[in-house]
Coordinates of C-alpha atoms and ligand atoms in Angstrom, one line a residue:
M321 CA -138.1 -105.0 -105.2
P322 CA -134.6 -106.0 -106.4
F323 CA -131.7 -103.9 -105.2
P324 CA -130.1 -101.8 -108.0
T325 CA -126.5 -103.0 -108.8
V326 CA -124.0 -100.4 -107.7
A327 CA -121.1 -99.9 -110.2
S328 CA -117.6 -100.3 -108.8
P329 CA -115.8 -97.0 -108.5
I330 CA -112.7 -98.8 -109.9
G331 CA -114.5 -100.0 -113.0
H332 CA -116.0 -96.6 -113.4
Y333 CA -112.6 -94.9 -113.2
L334 CA -111.1 -97.3 -115.8
Q335 CA -114.0 -96.5 -118.2
H336 CA -113.2 -92.9 -117.7
L337 CA -109.6 -93.5 -118.6
H338 CA -110.6 -95.5 -121.6
D339 CA -112.9 -92.8 -122.9
K340 CA -110.2 -90.1 -122.3
F341 CA -107.5 -91.9 -124.2
A342 CA -109.6 -93.5 -126.9
R343 CA -109.6 -90.1 -128.5
L344 CA -105.7 -90.0 -128.7
E345 CA -104.7 -91.0 -132.2
D346 CA -100.9 -90.6 -132.0
G347 CA -98.5 -93.4 -132.9
Q348 CA -98.1 -95.9 -135.6
V349 CA -99.0 -99.6 -135.7
A350 CA -95.8 -101.7 -136.2
T351 CA -95.4 -103.0 -139.7
Y352 CA -91.9 -104.4 -139.8
I353 CA -93.4 -107.8 -139.0
P354 CA -95.9 -107.6 -142.0
E355 CA -98.7 -109.6 -140.2
L356 CA -98.7 -107.0 -137.3
G357 CA -99.7 -104.3 -139.8
R358 CA -103.2 -105.8 -140.0
A359 CA -104.0 -104.6 -136.5
N360 CA -106.9 -102.1 -136.0
P361 CA -105.4 -98.9 -134.5
A362 CA -108.6 -98.3 -132.6
W363 CA -108.4 -101.5 -130.5
F364 CA -108.1 -100.4 -127.0
G365 CA -108.4 -102.4 -123.8
I366 CA -107.5 -101.9 -120.1
A367 CA -107.4 -104.5 -117.3
V368 CA -106.3 -104.4 -113.7
A369 CA -106.0 -107.6 -111.6
T370 CA -105.4 -107.6 -107.8
V371 CA -103.2 -110.0 -106.0
D372 CA -106.3 -111.6 -104.5
G373 CA -107.7 -112.4 -107.9
Q374 CA -110.2 -109.6 -108.7
V375 CA -110.0 -108.5 -112.4
Y376 CA -111.4 -105.2 -113.7
E377 CA -111.5 -104.8 -117.4
V378 CA -112.9 -102.2 -119.9
G379 CA -112.8 -101.9 -123.8
D380 CA -111.4 -104.5 -126.0
S381 CA -110.0 -106.4 -123.0
R382 CA -110.8 -109.8 -124.7
Q383 CA -109.2 -109.0 -128.1
E384 CA -106.3 -111.3 -128.8
F385 CA -103.0 -110.1 -130.0
T386 CA -99.4 -111.4 -129.9
I387 CA -97.5 -111.1 -126.7
Q388 CA -94.2 -110.2 -128.4
S389 CA -91.5 -108.8 -126.1
I390 CA -93.7 -109.2 -123.0
S391 CA -92.8 -112.9 -123.2
K392 CA -89.2 -111.9 -122.5
P393 CA -89.4 -111.4 -118.7
L394 CA -91.7 -114.4 -118.4
V395 CA -89.2 -116.7 -120.2
Y396 CA -86.4 -115.2 -118.1
G397 CA -88.3 -116.2 -114.9
L398 CA -88.8 -119.7 -116.3
A399 CA -85.1 -120.0 -117.2
L400 CA -84.2 -118.9 -113.6
E401 CA -86.5 -121.6 -112.3
A402 CA -85.2 -124.3 -114.7
V403 CA -81.4 -123.8 -114.7
G404 CA -80.7 -121.5 -111.7
L405 CA -79.3 -118.1 -111.2
K406 CA -75.6 -119.0 -111.9
Q407 CA -76.3 -120.5 -115.3
V408 CA -78.5 -117.7 -116.3
L409 CA -76.1 -114.9 -115.3
A410 CA -73.3 -116.7 -117.2
R411 CA -75.3 -116.2 -120.4
V412 CA -77.2 -112.9 -119.9
G413 CA -76.4 -109.8 -117.8
V414 CA -78.7 -107.4 -115.9
E415 CA -77.3 -104.0 -117.0
P416 CA -79.7 -101.6 -118.8
S417 CA -78.5 -100.9 -122.3
G418 CA -80.7 -97.8 -122.7
E419 CA -81.0 -98.8 -126.3
A420 CA -83.8 -100.0 -128.6
F421 CA -85.2 -103.5 -128.3
N422 CA -83.4 -104.8 -131.3
S423 CA -80.0 -103.3 -130.4
I424 CA -77.0 -105.6 -130.6
S425 CA -75.8 -104.8 -127.0
L426 CA -73.3 -107.5 -126.2
D427 CA -70.4 -107.2 -123.9
P428 CA -67.4 -106.5 -126.2
K429 CA -65.2 -109.1 -124.5
T430 CA -67.5 -112.0 -123.6
G431 CA -70.3 -111.5 -126.1
R432 CA -72.8 -111.7 -123.2
P433 CA -75.9 -109.7 -123.9
L434 CA -76.4 -106.8 -121.5
N435 CA -79.8 -107.9 -120.3
P436 CA -82.7 -110.3 -121.0
M437 CA -85.1 -107.6 -122.2
I438 CA -83.4 -106.7 -125.4
N439 CA -83.7 -109.2 -128.2
A440 CA -80.1 -110.5 -127.9
G441 CA -80.6 -111.3 -124.2
A442 CA -84.0 -112.8 -124.9
I443 CA -82.8 -115.1 -127.6
A444 CA -80.0 -116.2 -125.3
T445 CA -82.6 -116.9 -122.6
S446 CA -84.8 -118.9 -124.9
G447 CA -81.7 -121.1 -125.4
L448 CA -81.9 -122.0 -121.7
V449 CA -85.4 -123.5 -121.8
P450 CA -84.9 -127.2 -121.1
G451 CA -86.3 -130.0 -123.2
S452 CA -85.0 -132.8 -125.3
S453 CA -86.3 -131.6 -128.6
P454 CA -87.5 -128.3 -130.1
E455 CA -91.1 -129.6 -129.9
E456 CA -90.8 -130.4 -126.3
R457 CA -89.2 -127.0 -125.4
R458 CA -92.0 -125.3 -127.4
T459 CA -94.8 -127.2 -125.7
R460 CA -93.2 -126.6 -122.3
L461 CA -92.7 -123.0 -122.8
L462 CA -96.3 -122.5 -124.0
E463 CA -97.6 -124.4 -121.0
L464 CA -95.6 -122.4 -118.5
I465 CA -96.6 -119.0 -120.0
G466 CA -100.2 -120.3 -119.7
E467 CA -99.6 -120.8 -116.0
F468 CA -99.0 -117.1 -115.7
A469 CA -102.4 -116.4 -117.4
A470 CA -104.2 -119.2 -115.7
R471 CA -105.5 -120.5 -119.0
D472 CA -104.3 -122.5 -122.0
L473 CA -102.7 -120.3 -124.6
A474 CA -102.0 -120.8 -128.3
M475 CA -99.6 -119.5 -130.8
D476 CA -100.6 -117.3 -133.7
D477 CA -99.1 -119.1 -136.8
A478 CA -99.6 -116.3 -139.2
V479 CA -97.6 -113.9 -137.0
Y480 CA -95.0 -116.5 -136.3
C481 CA -94.4 -117.3 -140.0
S482 CA -94.4 -113.6 -140.8
E483 CA -91.6 -112.9 -138.3
R484 CA -89.7 -116.1 -139.1
D485 CA -89.6 -115.1 -142.8
T486 CA -88.6 -111.5 -142.2
G487 CA -86.6 -111.5 -138.9
H488 CA -83.2 -111.2 -140.5
R489 CA -81.8 -108.9 -137.8
N490 CA -82.8 -111.3 -135.1
R491 CA -81.3 -114.2 -137.1
A492 CA -78.1 -112.2 -137.3
I493 CA -78.1 -111.7 -133.5
A494 CA -78.6 -115.4 -132.9
H495 CA -75.6 -116.2 -135.1
L496 CA -73.5 -113.6 -133.3
L497 CA -74.5 -115.2 -130.0
R498 CA -73.5 -118.6 -131.4
N499 CA -70.2 -117.1 -132.4
F500 CA -69.5 -116.1 -128.8
D501 CA -70.7 -119.6 -127.5
I502 CA -73.5 -117.8 -125.6
I503 CA -75.8 -120.2 -127.3
T504 CA -74.6 -123.7 -128.2
G505 CA -75.8 -126.0 -130.9
D506 CA -77.7 -124.8 -133.9
P507 CA -78.6 -121.1 -133.4
E508 CA -81.8 -121.6 -135.4
D509 CA -83.3 -123.6 -132.5
P510 CA -83.4 -120.8 -129.8
L511 CA -84.2 -118.3 -132.6
D512 CA -87.2 -120.3 -133.6
L513 CA -88.3 -120.7 -130.0
Y514 CA -88.0 -117.0 -129.6
F515 CA -90.1 -116.2 -132.7
R516 CA -92.7 -118.7 -131.4
Q517 CA -92.8 -117.3 -127.9
C518 CA -93.4 -113.8 -129.4
S519 CA -96.4 -115.2 -131.3
I520 CA -98.3 -116.4 -128.3
S521 CA -101.9 -115.0 -128.5
V522 CA -103.0 -113.1 -125.3
T523 CA -105.6 -110.5 -124.3
C524 CA -104.9 -107.6 -122.0
R525 CA -106.9 -109.4 -119.4
D526 CA -104.2 -112.1 -119.5
L527 CA -101.5 -109.5 -119.2
A528 CA -103.1 -108.1 -116.0
V529 CA -103.3 -111.6 -114.5
M530 CA -99.7 -112.4 -115.5
A531 CA -98.7 -109.0 -113.9
A532 CA -100.6 -109.8 -110.7
T533 CA -98.9 -113.2 -110.6
L534 CA -95.6 -111.2 -110.5
A535 CA -97.1 -108.8 -108.0
G536 CA -98.0 -111.7 -105.7
G537 CA -94.4 -113.0 -105.6
G538 CA -95.0 -115.7 -108.2
V539 CA -98.4 -117.0 -107.1
N540 CA -101.1 -116.8 -109.8
P541 CA -104.1 -115.1 -108.1
L542 CA -106.7 -117.0 -110.1
S543 CA -105.3 -120.6 -110.1
R544 CA -103.5 -120.0 -106.7
R545 CA -100.7 -122.0 -108.2
R546 CA -97.0 -121.0 -107.6
V547 CA -95.5 -120.2 -111.0
L548 CA -92.2 -118.8 -109.7
Q549 CA -90.3 -118.8 -106.5
P550 CA -90.5 -115.4 -104.8
Q551 CA -86.8 -114.7 -105.2
N552 CA -87.1 -115.3 -109.0
A553 CA -90.2 -113.1 -109.2
G554 CA -88.1 -110.4 -107.5
R555 CA -85.2 -110.9 -109.9
L556 CA -87.5 -110.7 -112.9
L557 CA -89.1 -107.5 -111.6
S558 CA -85.7 -105.9 -110.9
V559 CA -84.5 -106.4 -114.4
M560 CA -87.8 -105.4 -115.8
S561 CA -87.8 -102.1 -114.0
S562 CA -84.3 -101.2 -115.3
C563 CA -84.6 -102.6 -118.8
G564 CA -88.2 -103.5 -119.6
M565 CA -89.0 -100.4 -121.6
Y566 CA -85.7 -100.2 -123.5
D567 CA -84.6 -96.6 -124.0
Y568 CA -87.7 -95.4 -122.1
A569 CA -86.9 -97.5 -119.0
G570 CA -85.5 -94.7 -117.0
E571 CA -88.4 -92.4 -117.6
C572 CA -90.9 -95.1 -117.0
I573 CA -89.7 -95.9 -113.5
Y574 CA -89.3 -92.2 -112.9
N575 CA -92.7 -91.2 -114.0
V576 CA -94.9 -94.3 -113.6
G577 CA -92.9 -96.0 -110.9
M578 CA -93.7 -99.5 -111.7
P579 CA -91.7 -102.2 -113.5
A580 CA -93.2 -102.5 -116.9
K581 CA -92.8 -104.3 -120.2
S582 CA -94.1 -103.5 -123.7
G583 CA -94.5 -105.5 -126.9
V584 CA -94.6 -104.3 -130.5
A585 CA -98.1 -105.6 -131.0
G586 CA -99.3 -102.9 -128.6
G587 CA -99.4 -104.8 -125.3
L588 CA -98.1 -103.4 -122.1
L589 CA -97.8 -105.0 -118.7
A590 CA -97.0 -103.2 -115.4
V591 CA -96.6 -104.5 -111.9
L592 CA -97.0 -103.0 -108.5
P593 CA -95.4 -105.6 -106.3
G594 CA -97.7 -106.7 -103.5
Q595 CA -100.8 -105.0 -104.9
L596 CA -101.7 -105.4 -108.5
G597 CA -101.0 -106.0 -112.1
I598 CA -102.0 -103.9 -115.1
G599 CA -102.5 -105.0 -118.8
I600 CA -103.2 -102.6 -121.6
F601 CA -103.6 -103.2 -125.3
S602 CA -103.5 -100.5 -128.0
P603 CA -101.5 -101.1 -131.2
P604 CA -100.2 -97.6 -132.1
L605 CA -96.6 -97.2 -130.9
D606 CA -94.5 -94.2 -130.2
A607 CA -91.0 -93.8 -131.7
K608 CA -89.4 -96.0 -128.9
G609 CA -91.8 -98.9 -129.7
N610 CA -94.1 -98.5 -126.7
S611 CA -97.9 -98.3 -126.9
V612 CA -98.8 -94.6 -126.9
R613 CA -102.2 -95.1 -125.1
G614 CA -100.6 -97.8 -122.9
I615 CA -98.0 -95.4 -121.5
R616 CA -100.6 -92.7 -120.9
V617 CA -102.9 -95.0 -119.1
C618 CA -100.1 -96.3 -116.9
H619 CA -99.2 -92.8 -116.1
D620 CA -102.7 -91.7 -115.1
L621 CA -103.3 -94.9 -113.1
S622 CA -100.1 -94.4 -111.2
Q623 CA -100.9 -90.8 -110.4
D624 CA -104.6 -91.2 -109.6
F625 CA -104.3 -94.4 -107.5
G626 CA -100.9 -93.5 -105.9
L627 CA -99.1 -96.5 -107.4
H628 CA -95.6 -95.1 -107.7
L629 CA -93.3 -97.7 -106.1
F630 CA -90.9 -95.2 -104.6
N631 CA -93.5 -92.7 -103.6
S632 CA -95.8 -94.9 -101.7
P633 CA -96.9 -94.4 -98.1
R634 CA -96.0 -96.9 -95.4
V635 CA -98.2 -99.9 -95.9
V636 CA -97.1 -102.0 -93.0
T637 CA -99.7 -102.3 -90.2
P638 CA -98.1 -102.4 -86.7
A639 CA -97.6 -106.0 -85.7
L640 CA -98.2 -105.4 -82.0
K641 CA -101.9 -105.7 -81.3
H642 CA -101.6 -105.2 -77.5
V643 CA -99.4 -106.0 -74.5
Q644 CA -100.9 -107.4 -71.4
S645 CA -99.6 -108.0 -68.0
G646 CA -100.0 -111.2 -66.0
A647 CA -101.4 -108.9 -63.2
D648 CA -104.4 -108.2 -65.5
V649 CA -104.9 -111.4 -67.5
R650 CA -105.0 -114.9 -66.0
S651 CA -104.9 -118.3 -67.5
K652 CA -108.0 -120.2 -67.5
R653 CA -107.1 -121.9 -64.3
L654 CA -109.2 -120.0 -61.7
R655 CA -107.3 -119.6 -58.5
A656 CA -108.2 -119.0 -54.9
G657 CA -106.6 -117.8 -51.7
A658 CA -102.8 -117.5 -51.4
E659 CA -102.2 -118.3 -55.1
L660 CA -104.5 -115.5 -56.2
E661 CA -102.8 -113.1 -53.9
V662 CA -99.3 -114.0 -55.3
L663 CA -100.5 -113.6 -58.8
R664 CA -102.1 -110.3 -57.9
R665 CA -98.8 -109.0 -56.5
Q666 CA -96.3 -110.7 -58.8
G667 CA -98.3 -111.3 -62.0
G668 CA -96.8 -108.1 -63.6
C669 CA -93.6 -110.0 -64.1
I670 CA -95.4 -111.9 -66.9
R671 CA -95.9 -110.0 -70.2
L672 CA -98.0 -111.2 -73.1
Y673 CA -97.4 -109.7 -76.5
Q674 CA -100.2 -110.3 -79.0
L675 CA -98.8 -110.0 -82.5
R676 CA -100.9 -109.9 -85.7
G677 CA -100.8 -109.5 -89.5
R678 CA -97.6 -109.6 -91.5
L679 CA -94.3 -109.7 -89.8
V680 CA -91.6 -107.9 -91.8
F681 CA -88.7 -105.8 -90.6
A682 CA -90.7 -102.6 -90.3
S683 CA -93.7 -104.1 -88.4
L684 CA -91.5 -106.3 -86.1
E685 CA -88.9 -103.6 -85.1
P686 CA -91.3 -101.6 -82.9
V687 CA -92.3 -104.9 -81.2
I688 CA -88.7 -105.6 -80.3
R689 CA -88.3 -102.0 -78.9
S690 CA -91.4 -102.4 -76.8
V691 CA -90.3 -105.8 -75.4
L692 CA -86.9 -104.5 -74.6
R693 CA -88.3 -101.4 -72.9
E694 CA -90.2 -103.5 -70.4
A695 CA -87.7 -106.4 -70.1
A696 CA -86.2 -105.1 -67.0
D697 CA -89.5 -105.6 -65.1
C698 CA -90.2 -109.1 -66.6
T699 CA -89.3 -112.7 -65.7
H700 CA -91.6 -114.2 -68.3
V701 CA -92.4 -113.1 -71.8
I702 CA -95.0 -114.8 -74.0
I703 CA -95.1 -113.8 -77.7
D704 CA -98.3 -115.0 -79.3
L705 CA -98.3 -115.5 -83.1
A706 CA -101.8 -117.0 -83.4
Q707 CA -103.0 -114.0 -85.3
V708 CA -99.9 -113.6 -87.5
A709 CA -100.8 -114.1 -91.1
D710 CA -97.4 -114.3 -92.5
L711 CA -93.8 -114.2 -91.4
D712 CA -90.6 -114.5 -93.4
R713 CA -87.2 -115.9 -92.5
A714 CA -85.9 -112.5 -91.7
S715 CA -88.6 -112.1 -89.0
C716 CA -87.9 -115.6 -87.7
R717 CA -84.4 -114.6 -87.3
L718 CA -85.2 -111.3 -85.5
L719 CA -87.6 -113.1 -83.2
L720 CA -85.1 -115.7 -82.2
D721 CA -82.4 -113.1 -81.7
L722 CA -84.7 -111.2 -79.5
R723 CA -85.3 -114.4 -77.6
D724 CA -81.6 -115.0 -77.2
Q725 CA -81.1 -111.5 -75.7
L726 CA -83.9 -112.0 -73.2
V727 CA -82.8 -115.5 -72.2
R728 CA -79.3 -114.1 -71.6
S729 CA -80.7 -111.7 -69.0
G730 CA -82.6 -114.5 -67.3
V731 CA -86.1 -114.0 -68.9
R732 CA -88.1 -117.1 -69.8
V733 CA -89.6 -116.8 -73.3
F734 CA -92.4 -118.7 -75.0
L735 CA -93.6 -118.4 -78.6
T736 CA -97.2 -119.5 -78.9
G737 CA -99.7 -120.0 -81.7
A738 CA -97.0 -121.1 -84.1
A739 CA -97.5 -124.9 -84.2
D740 CA -98.6 -124.8 -87.8
N741 CA -96.1 -122.3 -89.0
Q742 CA -93.7 -124.2 -91.3
T743 CA -91.4 -121.2 -91.9
L744 CA -90.8 -120.7 -88.2
R745 CA -90.5 -124.4 -87.5
N746 CA -87.9 -124.9 -90.2
Y747 CA -86.0 -121.9 -89.0
V748 CA -85.9 -122.9 -85.3
V749 CA -85.0 -126.5 -86.1
S750 CA -82.2 -125.3 -88.5
R751 CA -80.8 -123.1 -85.8
F752 CA -81.2 -125.4 -82.9
D753 CA -82.8 -128.8 -83.3
E754 CA -86.2 -130.5 -82.6
G755 CA -85.5 -130.1 -78.9
G756 CA -85.1 -126.3 -79.4
W757 CA -88.5 -126.2 -81.1
T758 CA -90.2 -128.0 -78.2
Q759 CA -88.6 -125.7 -75.7
L760 CA -89.5 -122.5 -77.5
C761 CA -92.8 -123.4 -79.0
G762 CA -93.9 -126.4 -76.9
F763 CA -97.1 -124.6 -75.8
D764 CA -99.3 -124.0 -78.7
S765 CA -101.9 -122.1 -76.8
R766 CA -101.2 -118.8 -75.1
D767 CA -103.3 -120.0 -72.2
E768 CA -101.1 -123.1 -71.5
A769 CA -98.0 -121.0 -71.7
L770 CA -99.6 -118.4 -69.3
E771 CA -100.5 -121.1 -66.9
A772 CA -96.9 -122.5 -67.0
C773 CA -95.6 -119.0 -66.2
E774 CA -98.1 -118.7 -63.4
E775 CA -97.0 -122.0 -61.9
E776 CA -93.3 -120.9 -62.0
L777 CA -94.1 -117.7 -60.3
L778 CA -96.1 -119.5 -57.6
K779 CA -93.3 -121.9 -57.1
R780 CA -90.8 -119.1 -56.8
H781 CA -93.0 -117.3 -54.3
G782 CA -93.6 -120.6 -52.3
S783 CA -97.3 -120.9 -52.7
K784 CA -98.3 -124.0 -54.4
R785 CA -101.7 -125.5 -54.7
P786 CA -102.3 -128.2 -52.0
E787 CA -101.6 -131.8 -53.1
P788 CA -104.2 -134.5 -52.3
P789 CA -106.0 -135.4 -50.1
G790 CA -107.6 -132.3 -51.3
V791 CA -109.3 -129.3 -49.7
P792 CA -111.7 -130.1 -46.9
L793 CA -114.9 -128.1 -46.4
K794 CA -113.4 -125.8 -43.8
Q795 CA -110.9 -124.5 -46.3
Q796 CA -113.3 -124.1 -49.2
E797 CA -113.5 -120.5 -50.4
L798 CA -117.2 -120.3 -49.8
C799 CA -116.9 -121.4 -46.2
R800 CA -114.6 -118.6 -45.1
G801 CA -115.5 -117.5 -41.6
F802 CA -117.6 -120.5 -40.8
T803 CA -117.6 -121.8 -37.2
P804 CA -116.9 -125.5 -36.5
G805 CA -120.7 -125.9 -35.7
E806 CA -121.7 -124.2 -38.9
L807 CA -119.4 -126.4 -40.9
Q808 CA -121.0 -129.4 -39.3
D809 CA -124.5 -128.2 -40.1
L810 CA -123.5 -127.6 -43.6
A811 CA -121.7 -131.0 -43.9
Q812 CA -124.8 -132.8 -42.9
R813 CA -126.6 -131.4 -45.9
L814 CA -124.0 -132.3 -48.5
T815 CA -123.7 -135.4 -50.7
A816 CA -120.2 -136.6 -51.5
L817 CA -119.6 -137.8 -55.1
D818 CA -116.6 -139.4 -56.8
L819 CA -116.5 -139.0 -60.6
S820 CA -114.0 -140.1 -63.1
A821 CA -112.2 -138.0 -65.7
D822 CA -114.5 -136.7 -68.5
A823 CA -117.7 -137.2 -66.6
E824 CA -120.2 -134.4 -67.2
V825 CA -121.3 -132.8 -64.0
L826 CA -123.5 -130.1 -65.4
A827 CA -125.0 -129.7 -68.9
A828 CA -125.4 -126.3 -70.4
G829 CA -129.2 -125.4 -70.7
S830 CA -130.3 -127.9 -68.0
A831 CA -132.3 -126.8 -65.0
A832 CA -130.1 -125.8 -61.9
D833 CA -130.9 -127.7 -58.8
A834 CA -127.6 -127.7 -56.8
M835 CA -124.1 -126.3 -56.4
Y836 CA -120.8 -128.0 -55.8
F837 CA -117.7 -127.7 -53.8
L838 CA -114.6 -129.2 -55.5
V839 CA -112.6 -131.1 -52.9
Q840 CA -110.1 -132.9 -55.2
G841 CA -109.2 -132.9 -58.9
E842 CA -109.9 -130.4 -61.6
V843 CA -113.0 -129.5 -63.6
G844 CA -113.3 -127.5 -66.9
I845 CA -116.1 -125.0 -67.7
F846 CA -117.0 -125.3 -71.4
L847 CA -119.1 -123.0 -73.7
K848 CA -120.3 -123.9 -77.2
P849 CA -120.9 -120.7 -79.1
D850 CA -123.5 -121.1 -81.9
G851 CA -122.2 -123.1 -84.8
A852 CA -118.6 -123.2 -83.3
A853 CA -116.7 -125.9 -81.5
E854 CA -116.9 -126.2 -77.7
Q855 CA -114.4 -124.0 -76.0
L856 CA -112.7 -124.4 -72.6
I857 CA -113.5 -121.2 -70.7
S858 CA -111.8 -121.9 -67.4
R859 CA -110.5 -124.5 -65.1
L860 CA -111.1 -124.9 -61.4
G861 CA -109.0 -126.7 -58.8
P862 CA -109.7 -127.9 -55.2
G863 CA -111.2 -125.4 -52.9
M864 CA -113.4 -123.8 -55.5
S865 CA -117.0 -124.1 -56.2
F866 CA -119.2 -124.3 -59.3
G867 CA -122.8 -124.2 -60.3
E868 CA -123.1 -121.6 -57.5
V869 CA -124.2 -118.7 -59.6
A870 CA -127.6 -120.3 -60.0
L871 CA -127.9 -120.2 -56.2
V872 CA -128.5 -116.5 -56.8
D873 CA -130.7 -116.4 -59.9
R874 CA -131.9 -120.0 -60.3
A875 CA -131.5 -119.7 -64.1
P876 CA -130.7 -122.8 -66.3
R877 CA -126.9 -123.7 -66.6
S878 CA -125.1 -121.3 -68.9
A879 CA -122.2 -123.7 -69.4
T880 CA -121.2 -127.3 -69.3
V881 CA -118.9 -128.5 -66.5
R882 CA -116.8 -131.6 -67.0
A883 CA -114.3 -133.4 -64.9
L884 CA -110.7 -132.9 -66.3
S885 CA -109.4 -135.5 -63.9
D886 CA -110.9 -137.9 -61.4
I887 CA -112.7 -135.7 -59.0
Q888 CA -114.3 -135.6 -55.6
I889 CA -117.1 -133.1 -55.1
L890 CA -119.7 -132.1 -52.5
R891 CA -123.2 -131.4 -53.7
L892 CA -125.5 -129.0 -51.9
S893 CA -129.0 -129.1 -53.4
F894 CA -130.9 -125.9 -53.7
E895 CA -133.8 -127.6 -51.9
A896 CA -131.5 -128.2 -48.8
F897 CA -130.2 -124.7 -49.1
D898 CA -133.8 -123.3 -49.1
L899 CA -134.8 -125.4 -46.1
L900 CA -132.0 -123.9 -44.0
A901 CA -134.3 -120.9 -43.2
D902 CA -137.1 -123.1 -41.9
E903 CA -134.6 -125.0 -39.8
G904 CA -133.3 -121.9 -38.0
L905 CA -130.1 -121.8 -39.9
S906 CA -130.6 -118.7 -42.1
H907 CA -127.2 -117.4 -40.9
L908 CA -125.7 -120.2 -43.0
Q909 CA -127.5 -119.0 -46.0
T910 CA -126.3 -115.4 -45.3
K911 CA -122.7 -116.4 -44.8
L912 CA -122.7 -118.6 -48.0
I913 CA -124.2 -115.8 -50.1
A914 CA -121.8 -113.2 -48.7
N915 CA -118.8 -115.3 -49.5
L916 CA -120.3 -116.0 -52.9
A917 CA -120.7 -112.2 -53.5
G918 CA -117.0 -111.8 -52.5
V919 CA -115.8 -114.4 -55.0
L920 CA -118.0 -113.0 -57.8
A921 CA -116.8 -109.5 -57.1
A922 CA -113.1 -110.6 -57.4
R923 CA -113.9 -112.4 -60.7
L924 CA -115.7 -109.4 -62.0
R925 CA -112.8 -107.1 -61.1
S926 CA -110.3 -109.3 -62.8
A927 CA -112.4 -109.6 -65.9
N928 CA -112.6 -105.8 -66.0
A929 CA -108.8 -105.5 -65.6
E930 CA -108.4 -107.9 -68.5
I931 CA -110.8 -106.0 -70.7
R932 CA -109.1 -102.7 -69.8
S933 CA -105.7 -104.2 -70.7
L934 CA -106.9 -104.9 -74.2
K935 CA -107.1 -101.2 -75.1
Ligands
LIG1436 N1 -90.8 -110.3 -132.0 C1 -90.4 -109.0 -131.8 C2 -89.0 -108.8 -132.4 O1 -88.0 -109.4 -131.9 C3 -90.5 -108.6 -130.4 C4 -90.0 -107.1 -130.2 C5 -90.9 -106.4 -129.3 O2 -92.0 -106.7 -128.9 N2 -90.4 -105.2 -128.9 O3 -88.7 -108.0 -133.2

């Protein structure tokens, strides 16, 4: 039986809003541009798009209408990208006028329009669109606005002609701007481009996607293309929040709490930075030129979904996943004897900070506090960024400043899991140089850095792993407490093998028929989880044994063992081990098994300590 489709609570809620406000019949369809007067006052669509590209839509969400003034912030963003902040600010200000959209709000001295959301500022902004001819500028502008919607858009010729032939006030504004040299050349050119940009046909679904592009810092959630640089998206939203709704701007940001922009054809776009974009279409307008239903829907959405920008709860998840001490967690190099003892006593001087998620000031600041609180007890700090999804330049700076402070008090610091992070790399290199990057982030894996810290600790405490010629049988960890006679008996039953680096000693899944003592060199233990790449689980050095667990349970090999360097090993077949009893040497069996139990107990304890430290 097929499963019933479950309706989304979000779509369901939007339908409820639509039903609620469809009944509202206040407001008048704009007629000052004659062609707009043909709109059906009952048209009503709502769309919400998330920054990860999910679009919810109800009602007439695919009905086309002209974008009108909602083109203003978009063209402003494009002008910032094309000619840069300085040039743009020289022509258009960012002060709210608190006046109607067609007010002639120019600075009395310079003639500079107060902001780009009123017609004067918008016409000046259209004058900044680059291109060698009016056609080229027009095509370019249409393409770029299409990038915000993630589809090709077209202009509505009837509306364009209608406005061009009746837009005397806008024509007057353009000539006034020419008089002040805010626009240069023929004022009819930017004026024409302005009329054309206002006549671009969109749906309220398009508006939601455009708004989500702004919410996502300039990246279109559908095409995944960057349309604006994040700082320009931020500038656009700032000016939209203070000026986007003309003489309703103050009330809008007060009540709805989102930067928003309306157009006389009945469109409305609102943005909740970082979260979502809203597009609404309903032609009847209030006295201030904003869609009546549009404002009511925004208001309800804001209240019911808690979208008010200045009334939102903390959304930052703590960046510190856990702190571990080198006493609890070890590198993959398994150690024996004196080394193990030193790490057990001194390992606490190594601290590992596992960070995750998004690093911004508010998520990083508690990490800094926690590192500093424990710094007095540390000699080594590893900060692992492998699970960090995103970090900005500000957090790079804070991380490096933290590192400087630690280094100043003699603590060694490693940043790991950051090899692919271009932002961090650029920052470190700009602050130091390539050498600084290698020094700070030279170990990409947390495990390599941890091993380096352990080695430094061991050196400091004078217990270094023996150099070749290796660890003879009598010093092997499983032979602790053996008498010289017992060692000799055991030695007679061993086969010495020399293997070169990369040789496979044991294959996962194969039958177990022997155990090995590692005399010289290094072996790695590898696991291959289903469908994933092979992983190095641990590394063993001279004096340790492997394949010995099967001595107890005789089960097939659970992992692959491979030589990491040239190695020398001693093989004890299980057959020879079993025969010991018949040969009157069962005490050898007992001693080996007892030592093995000791080694396994120590490993189990340290695994438990590591698990506990992950709390
Ligand atoms: N094209 C319209 C005008 O300049 C745009 C105004 C608006 O949408 N508020 O009159």
